[in-house]
Short mmCIF file of C-alpha atoms and ligand atoms in Angstrom, two decimals:
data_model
loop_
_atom_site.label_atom_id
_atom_site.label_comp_id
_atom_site.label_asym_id
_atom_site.label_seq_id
_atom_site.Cartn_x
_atom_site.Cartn_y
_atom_site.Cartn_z
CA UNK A 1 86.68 93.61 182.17
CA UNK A 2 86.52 91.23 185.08
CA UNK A 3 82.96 91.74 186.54
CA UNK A 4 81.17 89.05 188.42
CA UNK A 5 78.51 87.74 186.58
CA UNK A 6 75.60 84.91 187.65
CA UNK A 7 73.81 83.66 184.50
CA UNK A 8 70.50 82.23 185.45
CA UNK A 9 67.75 80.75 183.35
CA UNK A 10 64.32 81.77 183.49
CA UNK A 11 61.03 80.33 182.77
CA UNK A 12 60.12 80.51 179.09
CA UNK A 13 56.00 80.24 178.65
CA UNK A 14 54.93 80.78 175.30
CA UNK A 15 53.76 84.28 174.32
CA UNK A 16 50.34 82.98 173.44
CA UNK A 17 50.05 82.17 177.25
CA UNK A 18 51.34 84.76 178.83
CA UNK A 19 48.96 86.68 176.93
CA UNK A 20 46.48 84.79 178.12
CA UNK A 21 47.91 85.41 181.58
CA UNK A 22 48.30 88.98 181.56
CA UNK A 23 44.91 89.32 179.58
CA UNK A 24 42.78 88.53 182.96
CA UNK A 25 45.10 89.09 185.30
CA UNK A 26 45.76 92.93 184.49
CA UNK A 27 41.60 93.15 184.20
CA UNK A 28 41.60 93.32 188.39
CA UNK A 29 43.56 96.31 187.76
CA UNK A 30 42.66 98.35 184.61
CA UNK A 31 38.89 98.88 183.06
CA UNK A 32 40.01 98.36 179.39
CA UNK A 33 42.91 95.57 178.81
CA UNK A 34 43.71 94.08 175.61
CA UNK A 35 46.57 91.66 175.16
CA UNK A 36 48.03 90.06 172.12
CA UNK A 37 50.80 88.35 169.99
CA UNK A 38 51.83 90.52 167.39
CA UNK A 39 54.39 91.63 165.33
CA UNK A 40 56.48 94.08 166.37
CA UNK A 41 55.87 97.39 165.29
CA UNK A 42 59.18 99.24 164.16
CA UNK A 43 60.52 100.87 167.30
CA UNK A 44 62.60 103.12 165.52
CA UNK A 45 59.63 105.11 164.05
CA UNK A 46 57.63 107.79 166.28
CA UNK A 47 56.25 107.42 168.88
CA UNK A 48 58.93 104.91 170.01
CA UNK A 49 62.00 106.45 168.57
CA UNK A 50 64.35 103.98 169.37
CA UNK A 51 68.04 102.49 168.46
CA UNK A 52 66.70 99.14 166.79
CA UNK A 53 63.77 98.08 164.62
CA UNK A 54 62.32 95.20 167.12
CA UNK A 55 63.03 94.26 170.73
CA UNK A 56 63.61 90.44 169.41
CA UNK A 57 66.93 87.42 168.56
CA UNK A 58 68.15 86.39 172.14
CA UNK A 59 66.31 88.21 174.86
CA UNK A 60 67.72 88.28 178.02
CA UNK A 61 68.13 90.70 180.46
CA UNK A 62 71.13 92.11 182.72
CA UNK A 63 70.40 93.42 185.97
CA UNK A 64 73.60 95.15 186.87
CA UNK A 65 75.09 96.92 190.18
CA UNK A 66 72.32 98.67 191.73
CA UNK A 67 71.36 101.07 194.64
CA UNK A 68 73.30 99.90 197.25
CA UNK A 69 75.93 101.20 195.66
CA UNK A 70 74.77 105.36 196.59
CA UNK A 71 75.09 104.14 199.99
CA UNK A 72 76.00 105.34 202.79
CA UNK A 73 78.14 107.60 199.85
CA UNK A 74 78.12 107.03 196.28
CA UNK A 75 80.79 104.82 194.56
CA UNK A 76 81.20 106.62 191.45
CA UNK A 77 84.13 104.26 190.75
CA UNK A 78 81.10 101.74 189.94
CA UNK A 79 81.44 103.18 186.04
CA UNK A 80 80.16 100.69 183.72
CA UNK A 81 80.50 100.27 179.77
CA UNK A 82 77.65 98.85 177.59
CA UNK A 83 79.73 97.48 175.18
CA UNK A 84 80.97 95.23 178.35
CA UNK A 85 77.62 94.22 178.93
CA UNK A 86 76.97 92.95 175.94
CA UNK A 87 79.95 90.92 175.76
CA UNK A 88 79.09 89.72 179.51
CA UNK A 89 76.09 88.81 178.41
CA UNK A 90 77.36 87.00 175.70
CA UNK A 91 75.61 89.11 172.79
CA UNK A 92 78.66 90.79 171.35
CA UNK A 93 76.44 93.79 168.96
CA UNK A 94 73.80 93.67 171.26
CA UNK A 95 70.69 96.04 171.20
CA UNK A 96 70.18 97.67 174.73
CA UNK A 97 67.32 99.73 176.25
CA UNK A 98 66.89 100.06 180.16
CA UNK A 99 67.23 102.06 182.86
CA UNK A 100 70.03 102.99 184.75
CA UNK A 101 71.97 105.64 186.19
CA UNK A 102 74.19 108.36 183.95
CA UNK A 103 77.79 108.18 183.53
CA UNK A 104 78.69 111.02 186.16
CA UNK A 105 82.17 111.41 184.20
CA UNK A 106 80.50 112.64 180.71
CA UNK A 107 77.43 114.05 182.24
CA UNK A 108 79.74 115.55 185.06
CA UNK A 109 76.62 115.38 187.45
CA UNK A 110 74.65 112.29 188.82
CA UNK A 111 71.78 111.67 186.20
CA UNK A 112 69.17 109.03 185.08
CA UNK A 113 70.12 107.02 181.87
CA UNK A 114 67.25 106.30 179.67
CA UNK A 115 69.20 103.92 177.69
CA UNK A 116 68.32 102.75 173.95
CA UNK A 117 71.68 101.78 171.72
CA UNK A 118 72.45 99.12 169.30
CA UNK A 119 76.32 98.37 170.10
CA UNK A 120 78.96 97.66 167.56
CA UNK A 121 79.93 94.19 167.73
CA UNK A 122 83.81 94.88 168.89
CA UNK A 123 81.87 96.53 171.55
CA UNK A 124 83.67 99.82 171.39
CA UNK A 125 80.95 101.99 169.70
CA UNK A 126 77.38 102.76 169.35
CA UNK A 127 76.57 101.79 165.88
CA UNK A 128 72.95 103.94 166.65
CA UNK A 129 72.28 105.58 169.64
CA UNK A 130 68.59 107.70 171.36
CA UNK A 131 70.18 107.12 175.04
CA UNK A 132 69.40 110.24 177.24
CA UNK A 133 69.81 111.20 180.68
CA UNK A 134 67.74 113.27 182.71
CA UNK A 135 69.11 115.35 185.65
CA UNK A 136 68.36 117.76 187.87
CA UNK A 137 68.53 121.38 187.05
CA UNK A 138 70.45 122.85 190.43
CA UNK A 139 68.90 126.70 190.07
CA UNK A 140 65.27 125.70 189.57
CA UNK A 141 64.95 122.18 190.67
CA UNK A 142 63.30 121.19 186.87
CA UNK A 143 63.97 118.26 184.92
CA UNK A 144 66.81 118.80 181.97
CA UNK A 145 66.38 115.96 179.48
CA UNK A 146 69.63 115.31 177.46
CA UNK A 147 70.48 112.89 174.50
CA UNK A 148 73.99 111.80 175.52
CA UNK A 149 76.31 111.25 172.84
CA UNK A 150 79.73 109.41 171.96
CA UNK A 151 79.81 107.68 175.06
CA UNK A 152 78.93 103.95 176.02
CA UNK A 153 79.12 104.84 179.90
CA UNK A 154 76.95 104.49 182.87
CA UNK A 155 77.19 104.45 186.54
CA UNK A 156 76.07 102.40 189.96
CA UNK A 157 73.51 100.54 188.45
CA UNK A 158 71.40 99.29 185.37
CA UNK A 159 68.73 97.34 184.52
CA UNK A 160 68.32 96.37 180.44
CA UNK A 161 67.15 93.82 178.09
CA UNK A 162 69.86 92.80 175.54
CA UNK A 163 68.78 91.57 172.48
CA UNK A 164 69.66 91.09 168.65
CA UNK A 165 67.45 94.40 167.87
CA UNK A 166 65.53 92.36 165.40
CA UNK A 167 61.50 92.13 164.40
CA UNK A 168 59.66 89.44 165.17
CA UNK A 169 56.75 88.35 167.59
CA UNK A 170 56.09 90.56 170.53
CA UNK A 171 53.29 90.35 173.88
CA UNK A 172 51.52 93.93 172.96
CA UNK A 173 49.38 95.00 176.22
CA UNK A 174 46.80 98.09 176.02
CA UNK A 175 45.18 98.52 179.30
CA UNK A 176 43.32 102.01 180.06
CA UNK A 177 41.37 103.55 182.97
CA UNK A 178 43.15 101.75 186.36
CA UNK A 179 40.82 100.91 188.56
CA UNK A 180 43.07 98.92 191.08
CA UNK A 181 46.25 100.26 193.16
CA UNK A 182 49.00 98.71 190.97
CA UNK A 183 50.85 100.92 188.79
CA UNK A 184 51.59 99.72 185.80
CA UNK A 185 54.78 97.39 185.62
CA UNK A 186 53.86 96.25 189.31
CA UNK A 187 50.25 95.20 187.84
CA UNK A 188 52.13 92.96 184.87
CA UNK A 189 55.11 91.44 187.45
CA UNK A 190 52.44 90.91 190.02
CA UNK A 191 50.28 88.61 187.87
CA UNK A 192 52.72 86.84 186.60
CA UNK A 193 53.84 85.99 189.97
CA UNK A 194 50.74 84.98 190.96
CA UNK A 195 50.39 82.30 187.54
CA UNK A 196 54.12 81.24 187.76
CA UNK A 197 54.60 82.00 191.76
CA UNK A 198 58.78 80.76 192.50
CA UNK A 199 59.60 79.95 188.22
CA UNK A 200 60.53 83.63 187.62
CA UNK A 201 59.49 85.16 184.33
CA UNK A 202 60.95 87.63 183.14
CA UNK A 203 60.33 90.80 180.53
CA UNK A 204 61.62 93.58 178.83
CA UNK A 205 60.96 95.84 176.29
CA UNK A 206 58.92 99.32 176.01
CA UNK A 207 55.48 100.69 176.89
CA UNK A 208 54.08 103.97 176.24
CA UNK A 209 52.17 106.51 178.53
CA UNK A 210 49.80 107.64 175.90
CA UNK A 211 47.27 109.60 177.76
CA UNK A 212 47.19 110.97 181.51
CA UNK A 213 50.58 111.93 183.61
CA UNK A 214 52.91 110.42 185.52
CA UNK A 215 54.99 110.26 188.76
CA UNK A 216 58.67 110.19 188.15
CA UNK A 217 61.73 110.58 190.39
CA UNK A 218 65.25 111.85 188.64
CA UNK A 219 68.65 111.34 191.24
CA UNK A 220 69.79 114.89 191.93
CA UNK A 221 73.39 114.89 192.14
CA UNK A 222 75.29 113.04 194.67
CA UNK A 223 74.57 113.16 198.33
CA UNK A 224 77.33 114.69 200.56
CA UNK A 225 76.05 113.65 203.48
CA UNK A 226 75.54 109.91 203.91
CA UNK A 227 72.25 108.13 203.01
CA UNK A 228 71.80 105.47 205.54
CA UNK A 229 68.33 103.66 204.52
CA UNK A 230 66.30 103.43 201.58
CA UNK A 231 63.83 105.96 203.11
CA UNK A 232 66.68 108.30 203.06
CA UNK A 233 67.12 107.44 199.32
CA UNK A 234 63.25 108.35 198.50
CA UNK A 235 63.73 111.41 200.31
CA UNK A 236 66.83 112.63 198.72
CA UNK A 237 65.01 111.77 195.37
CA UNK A 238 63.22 115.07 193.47
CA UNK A 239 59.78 113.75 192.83
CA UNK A 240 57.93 115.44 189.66
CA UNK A 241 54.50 114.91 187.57
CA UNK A 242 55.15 114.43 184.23
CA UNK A 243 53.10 114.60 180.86
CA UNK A 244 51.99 111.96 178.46
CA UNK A 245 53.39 110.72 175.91
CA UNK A 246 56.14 109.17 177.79
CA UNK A 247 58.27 106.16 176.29
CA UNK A 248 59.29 103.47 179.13
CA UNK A 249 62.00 101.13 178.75
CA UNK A 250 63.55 98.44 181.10
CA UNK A 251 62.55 95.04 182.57
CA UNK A 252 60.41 93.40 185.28
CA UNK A 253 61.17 89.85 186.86
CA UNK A 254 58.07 88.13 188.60
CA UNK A 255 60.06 85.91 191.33
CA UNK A 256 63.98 86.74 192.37
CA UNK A 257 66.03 83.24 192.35
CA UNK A 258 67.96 84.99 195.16
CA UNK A 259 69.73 87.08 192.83
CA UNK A 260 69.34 90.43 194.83
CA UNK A 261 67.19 91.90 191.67
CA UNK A 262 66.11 94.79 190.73
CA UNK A 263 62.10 93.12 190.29
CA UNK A 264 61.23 96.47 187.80
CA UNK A 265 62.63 99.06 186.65
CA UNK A 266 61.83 101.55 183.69
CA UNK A 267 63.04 104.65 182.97
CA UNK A 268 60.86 107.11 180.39
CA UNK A 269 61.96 110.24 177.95
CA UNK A 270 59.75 112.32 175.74
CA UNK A 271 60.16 114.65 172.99
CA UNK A 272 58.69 117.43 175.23
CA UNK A 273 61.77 117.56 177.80
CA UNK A 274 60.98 115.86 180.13
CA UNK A 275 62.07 112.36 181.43
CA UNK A 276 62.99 110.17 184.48
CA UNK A 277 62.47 106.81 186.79
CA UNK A 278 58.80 105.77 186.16
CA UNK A 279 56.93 104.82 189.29
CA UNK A 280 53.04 105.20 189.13
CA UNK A 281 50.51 107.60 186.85
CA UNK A 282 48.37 110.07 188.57
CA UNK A 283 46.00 110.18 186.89
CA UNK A 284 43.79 106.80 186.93
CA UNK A 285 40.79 107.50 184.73
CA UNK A 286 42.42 108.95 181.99
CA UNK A 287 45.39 106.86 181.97
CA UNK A 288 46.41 104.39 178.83
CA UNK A 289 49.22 102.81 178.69
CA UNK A 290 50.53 100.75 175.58
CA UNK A 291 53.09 98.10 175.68
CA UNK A 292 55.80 95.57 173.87
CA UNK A 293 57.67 93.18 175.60
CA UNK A 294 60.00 90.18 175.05
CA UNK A 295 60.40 87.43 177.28
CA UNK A 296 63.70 86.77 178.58
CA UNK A 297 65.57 83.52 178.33
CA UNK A 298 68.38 84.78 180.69
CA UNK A 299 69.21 86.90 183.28
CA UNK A 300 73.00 88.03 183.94
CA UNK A 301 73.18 89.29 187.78
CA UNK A 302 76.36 91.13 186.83
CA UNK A 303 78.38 92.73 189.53
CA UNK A 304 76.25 92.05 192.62
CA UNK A 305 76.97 94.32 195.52
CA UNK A 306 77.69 92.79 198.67
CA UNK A 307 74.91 90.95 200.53
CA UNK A 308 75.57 93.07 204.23
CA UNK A 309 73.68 91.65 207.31
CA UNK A 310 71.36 94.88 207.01
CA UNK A 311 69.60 92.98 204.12
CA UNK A 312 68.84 90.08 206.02
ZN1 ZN B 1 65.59 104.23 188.17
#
């Protein structure tokens, strides 16, 4: 596996202030907001159901690929493997949960990857696995939430937090009723930035759409005719209002050391079917959201596409 990879350090504050942070910071944003240090609850247990007890042991997140790989056409020879990551990352065993994009050759469509798995440490299995995908289903245009199995695939692009899958202390955020324009993750990345402003902070972990719904996006399969511009991307994109209880999992980053980032990125399943790429909720006044995060130590830019003159 020869991937590029830029390891960069981030800005460590202690959880106590962060809390502190996030407590009056996401207050400009949400009626009710309560944050605290607390132990993490066990994430493998409903209404979490994930691949690892705690979201802690060497947090650090990999932002890898991304988007600019659909255009103008898709590179679906941009097939990544998690047990790679975690080796790249330099957590052979590592616990993963994220949001990326499906592994088009087991899903045999483009997809979303909702991705929770605890890797073996030879990096060649899952050792326990709740990874989905969601797709697109082509006759009705609904949402077809999968649990993918046996495979430690995914395509284009991926944004995760890596860690030893252990308990231990955790931020917890409950915020309810938003009464600003900031969905959620935005709200959280956009206060730290405005505490920490260029020393970038960065989280991961899992929150919870308890009450309200939800606007999520899910990739239909791959474009045939080229996608020029990002506005071309949103408008390829199948758009859909979706139902609390969601579960959310990825990473935010509140300043970009000129990494090309991904600044937030979560990706949500359910046990009622349906699932996708998280962007706002719809539903302001009956919203709550519930959240754990880690704070990374590291971020591995891994495969970065090509900076083109169109970014700059
Ligand atoms: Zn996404």
């Amino acid at each position: 596996m020869s991937l590029p990879v830029t390891k960069a350090p981030m800005h460590v504050p202690s959880m106590e202030e962060v809390a502190k942070v996030l407590q009056s910071g996401l207050q400009k944003n949400f009626s009710n907001v309560e944050v605290n240090v607390v132990d993490c609850p066990d994430l493998t247990q409903k209404p979490f159901n994930l691949s690892a007890e705690g979201i802690c042991g060497s947090p650090r997140l990999a932002d890898v690929g991304g988007p600019k790989f659909l255009l103008p056409l898709p590179q679906k020879d941009k097939l990544y493997d998690l047990g790679d990551i975690a080796k790249l990352v330099e957590l052979p065993g590592a616990f993963i949960v994220g949001a990326g994009a499906g592994p088009w050759n087991v899903v045999g469509f483009n997809s979303e990857l909702i991705c929770s798995v605890q890797v073996s440490k030879d990096g060649l299995k899952a050792i326990s696995c709740n990874t989905h995908t969601a797709k697109v289903n082509t006759k009705d245009g609904s949402c077809v939430l999968d649990k993918l199995k046996d495979t430690l695939n995914f395509n284009l692009m991926g944004n995760f937090l890596c860690c030893e899958g252990k308990p231990g202390k955790v931020i917890e955020i409950k915020a309810s009723k938003r009464t600003g324009e900031q969905d959620f993750s935005a709200a959280v990345r956009k206060t730290l930035y405005s505490q920490y402003n260029t020393k970038p902070v960065a989280l991961g972990g899992v929150f919870l759409v308890e009450k309200g719904k939800a606007n999520l996006h899910i990739m239909p399969d791959f474009s045939c005719t080229p996608l020029k511009s990002e506005a071309e991307v949103d408008n390829w994109l199948n758009f859909y209002e979706m139902d609390a209880p969601l579960v959310c999992l990825g990473e935010l980053v509140s300043y970009d050391p000129d990494l090309d980032l991904r600044v937030e990125h979560f990706h949500c399943f359910s046990e009622h079917g349906q699932g996708g790429h998280y962007h706002y909720d719809t539903t302001p006044n009956d919203v709550s959201y519930r959240a754990y995060f880690n704070i990374a130590e590291f971020i591995y830019r891994i495969d970065q596409p090509p900076v083109t003159k169109h970014d700059r």
